[in-house]
Amino acid sequence: MYRSLIKPLLFRLDAEDAHHLTIGLMDAASRVPAWPALARRVTAPASPMLEQTLWGQRFASPVGLAAGLDKNGVAVPAFTALGFGFLEVGTVTPLPQPGNDRPRLFRLPQDGALINRMGFNNAGMADLHARLHALGARPAPVWVNIGKNKVTANEDAAQDYRRCVAALQDVADAFVVNVSSPNTPGLRALQGADDLGALVREVLQEVEAQRVRTLKAPPVLVKLAPDLHPADFEASVDAAVHAGAAGLIVSNTTLSRDGLTHPNRQEAGGLSGRPLTRRATDLVRAAYRQTAGRVPIVGVGGIFTAQDAYDRIRAGATLTEVYSALIFEGPGLVRDLNTGLARLLARDGFTHVREAVGTAG
């Protein structure tokens, strides 16, 4: 139904208008009493081989929603109802900001890709806190992707990240330090090993400072870009892990335009979708080898099929995330990924998803 009816209608709209319409409908669905819980009974992964416990949290599936789709956490119940094992909301900044000028989101249908230059448009940390606090108990972990405001200089960036932690620690199941978006000027400079290590330490200090008040200490993960030189990528991974990051997210959108055919390839911004599949898988493999599996890796970028997710897991990812594929394939994607992963694991003789992590390294 999505591919034959809903998708053609949505794709007639401007990409960002379609996005806002979809999020609005998901928000409305989230408010229907008992519907998200009932829907999740149908979509929740049935196979125990997909269930994991990480950082003291239960993940019913290794398939999560990547940041950027639900920036303000308005549709958490509805997205959870699709069968995701976890959700990542944001990127959120301390102050609300409108982001870059429109148009800023572009489809490349024949490439299976999106280009965005949104620029951390969001309603701010206070708004996100109110929304997540109002949810109460949640059936899946909700991570918060944090960033700095555009007007904040890089030398003051740590204070923005610390402000987000202080405001959101009681409602966040994990924090993701975003230093890899290409759409905030100068942000990617914070991926340099020295700056990144210092930033992660600052964030962890704030998490520790808030522990007494919130009675919790969410893990801190770092999201890296796919465009780093191999030596710089290795140095950034080392810096994040040595500073105490509990995990890595590999990877963010790319500035590369290799192999694209759609006219929108000329648009500025970060590219996501199928063109990232091989590159993101290779980077997960490199990070897993470098860290020897000491910290969980979340594989994201170009995951459209169960085989894509399985390849990412065998390369070294403990968890995976999707975004662009959901736009092109529709809400049934999550169920297909979960059932397909269970089938692939069983085919290869694995009894649990953790057994497959890194086996193709």
mmCIF file of N, CA and C in Angstrom, residues 191 196 224-239 248-251 279-280 282-288 290:
data_model
loop_
_atom_site.group_PDB
_atom_site.id
_atom_site.type_symbol
_atom_site.label_atom_id
_atom_site.label_comp_id
_atom_site.label_asym_id
_atom_site.label_seq_id
_atom_site.Cartn_x
_atom_site.Cartn_y
_atom_site.Cartn_z
ATOM 1 N N GLN A 191 35.892 16.942 15.066
ATOM 2 C CA GLN A 191 36.243 15.524 14.985
ATOM 3 C C GLN A 191 37.735 15.280 15.124
ATOM 4 N N LEU A 196 38.105 16.292 19.810
ATOM 5 C CA LEU A 196 37.078 15.297 20.087
ATOM 6 C C LEU A 196 37.284 14.675 21.461
ATOM 7 N N LEU A 224 30.558 9.660 13.856
ATOM 8 C CA LEU A 224 31.650 10.116 13.006
ATOM 9 C C LEU A 224 31.219 10.205 11.544
ATOM 10 N N ALA A 225 31.936 11.028 10.782
ATOM 11 C CA ALA A 225 31.642 11.227 9.364
ATOM 12 C C ALA A 225 32.352 10.177 8.515
ATOM 13 N N PRO A 226 31.818 9.895 7.321
ATOM 14 C CA PRO A 226 32.463 8.930 6.429
ATOM 15 C C PRO A 226 33.546 9.541 5.552
ATOM 16 N N ASP A 227 33.756 10.835 5.677
ATOM 17 C CA ASP A 227 34.662 11.531 4.760
ATOM 18 C C ASP A 227 36.050 11.771 5.326
ATOM 19 N N LEU A 228 36.295 11.290 6.534
ATOM 20 C CA LEU A 228 37.616 11.472 7.131
ATOM 21 C C LEU A 228 38.673 10.655 6.384
ATOM 22 N N HIS A 229 39.878 11.188 6.289
ATOM 23 C CA HIS A 229 41.012 10.411 5.794
ATOM 24 C C HIS A 229 41.198 9.214 6.717
ATOM 25 N N PRO A 230 41.592 8.057 6.195
ATOM 26 C CA PRO A 230 41.728 6.867 7.056
ATOM 27 C C PRO A 230 42.535 7.105 8.322
ATOM 28 N N ALA A 231 43.627 7.851 8.215
ATOM 29 C CA ALA A 231 44.435 8.111 9.409
ATOM 30 C C ALA A 231 43.683 8.988 10.399
ATOM 31 N N ASP A 232 42.922 9.958 9.886
ATOM 32 C CA ASP A 232 42.149 10.827 10.764
ATOM 33 C C ASP A 232 40.996 10.064 11.403
ATOM 34 N N PHE A 233 40.382 9.163 10.633
ATOM 35 C CA PHE A 233 39.308 8.339 11.185
ATOM 36 C C PHE A 233 39.846 7.485 12.325
ATOM 37 N N GLU A 234 40.979 6.872 12.117
ATOM 38 C CA GLU A 234 41.591 6.044 13.158
ATOM 39 C C GLU A 234 41.900 6.870 14.395
ATOM 40 N N ALA A 235 42.431 8.079 14.183
ATOM 41 C CA ALA A 235 42.763 8.930 15.318
ATOM 42 C C ALA A 235 41.513 9.371 16.074
ATOM 43 N N SER A 236 40.431 9.645 15.348
ATOM 44 C CA SER A 236 39.190 10.056 15.996
ATOM 45 C C SER A 236 38.574 8.905 16.781
ATOM 46 N N VAL A 237 38.618 7.708 16.226
ATOM 47 C CA VAL A 237 38.116 6.540 16.950
ATOM 48 C C VAL A 237 38.902 6.352 18.242
ATOM 49 N N ASP A 238 40.228 6.423 18.136
ATOM 50 C CA ASP A 238 41.063 6.276 19.331
ATOM 51 C C ASP A 238 40.737 7.341 20.374
ATOM 52 N N ALA A 239 40.598 8.583 19.908
ATOM 53 C CA ALA A 239 40.345 9.688 20.831
ATOM 54 C C ALA A 239 39.021 9.505 21.551
ATOM 55 N N LEU A 248 30.327 3.908 19.321
ATOM 56 C CA LEU A 248 30.548 4.721 18.135
ATOM 57 C C LEU A 248 29.380 4.536 17.178
ATOM 58 N N ILE A 249 29.005 5.600 16.483
ATOM 59 C CA ILE A 249 28.012 5.506 15.416
ATOM 60 C C ILE A 249 28.709 5.826 14.106
ATOM 61 N N VAL A 250 28.700 4.874 13.191
ATOM 62 C CA VAL A 250 29.452 4.960 11.947
ATOM 63 C C VAL A 250 28.504 4.640 10.790
ATOM 64 N N SER A 251 28.081 5.626 9.981
ATOM 65 C CA SER A 251 28.605 6.958 9.942
ATOM 66 C C SER A 251 27.496 7.955 9.644
ATOM 67 N N ARG A 279 30.629 2.092 1.681
ATOM 68 C CA ARG A 279 31.556 2.908 2.459
ATOM 69 C C ARG A 279 31.289 2.764 3.957
ATOM 70 N N ALA A 280 30.029 2.829 4.344
ATOM 71 C CA ALA A 280 29.703 2.725 5.767
ATOM 72 C C ALA A 280 30.038 1.347 6.318
ATOM 73 N N ASP A 282 32.450 -0.632 5.221
ATOM 74 C CA ASP A 282 33.906 -0.684 5.335
ATOM 75 C C ASP A 282 34.391 0.062 6.579
ATOM 76 N N LEU A 283 33.757 1.185 6.900
ATOM 77 C CA LEU A 283 34.172 1.957 8.066
ATOM 78 C C LEU A 283 33.822 1.230 9.365
ATOM 79 N N VAL A 284 32.681 0.565 9.395
ATOM 80 C CA VAL A 284 32.340 -0.243 10.570
ATOM 81 C C VAL A 284 33.392 -1.336 10.762
ATOM 82 N N ARG A 285 33.777 -1.988 9.672
ATOM 83 C CA ARG A 285 34.787 -3.046 9.757
ATOM 84 C C ARG A 285 36.108 -2.488 10.285
ATOM 85 N N ALA A 286 36.500 -1.305 9.784
ATOM 86 C CA ALA A 286 37.754 -0.696 10.232
ATOM 87 C C ALA A 286 37.696 -0.339 11.711
ATOM 88 N N ALA A 287 36.575 0.234 12.150
ATOM 89 C CA ALA A 287 36.446 0.620 13.552
ATOM 90 C C ALA A 287 36.423 -0.610 14.456
ATOM 91 N N TYR A 288 35.770 -1.673 14.000
ATOM 92 C CA TYR A 288 35.706 -2.900 14.808
ATOM 93 C C TYR A 288 37.094 -3.529 14.952
ATOM 94 N N GLN A 290 39.920 -1.950 14.742
ATOM 95 C CA GLN A 290 40.764 -1.058 15.535
ATOM 96 C C GLN A 290 40.471 -1.185 17.026
#
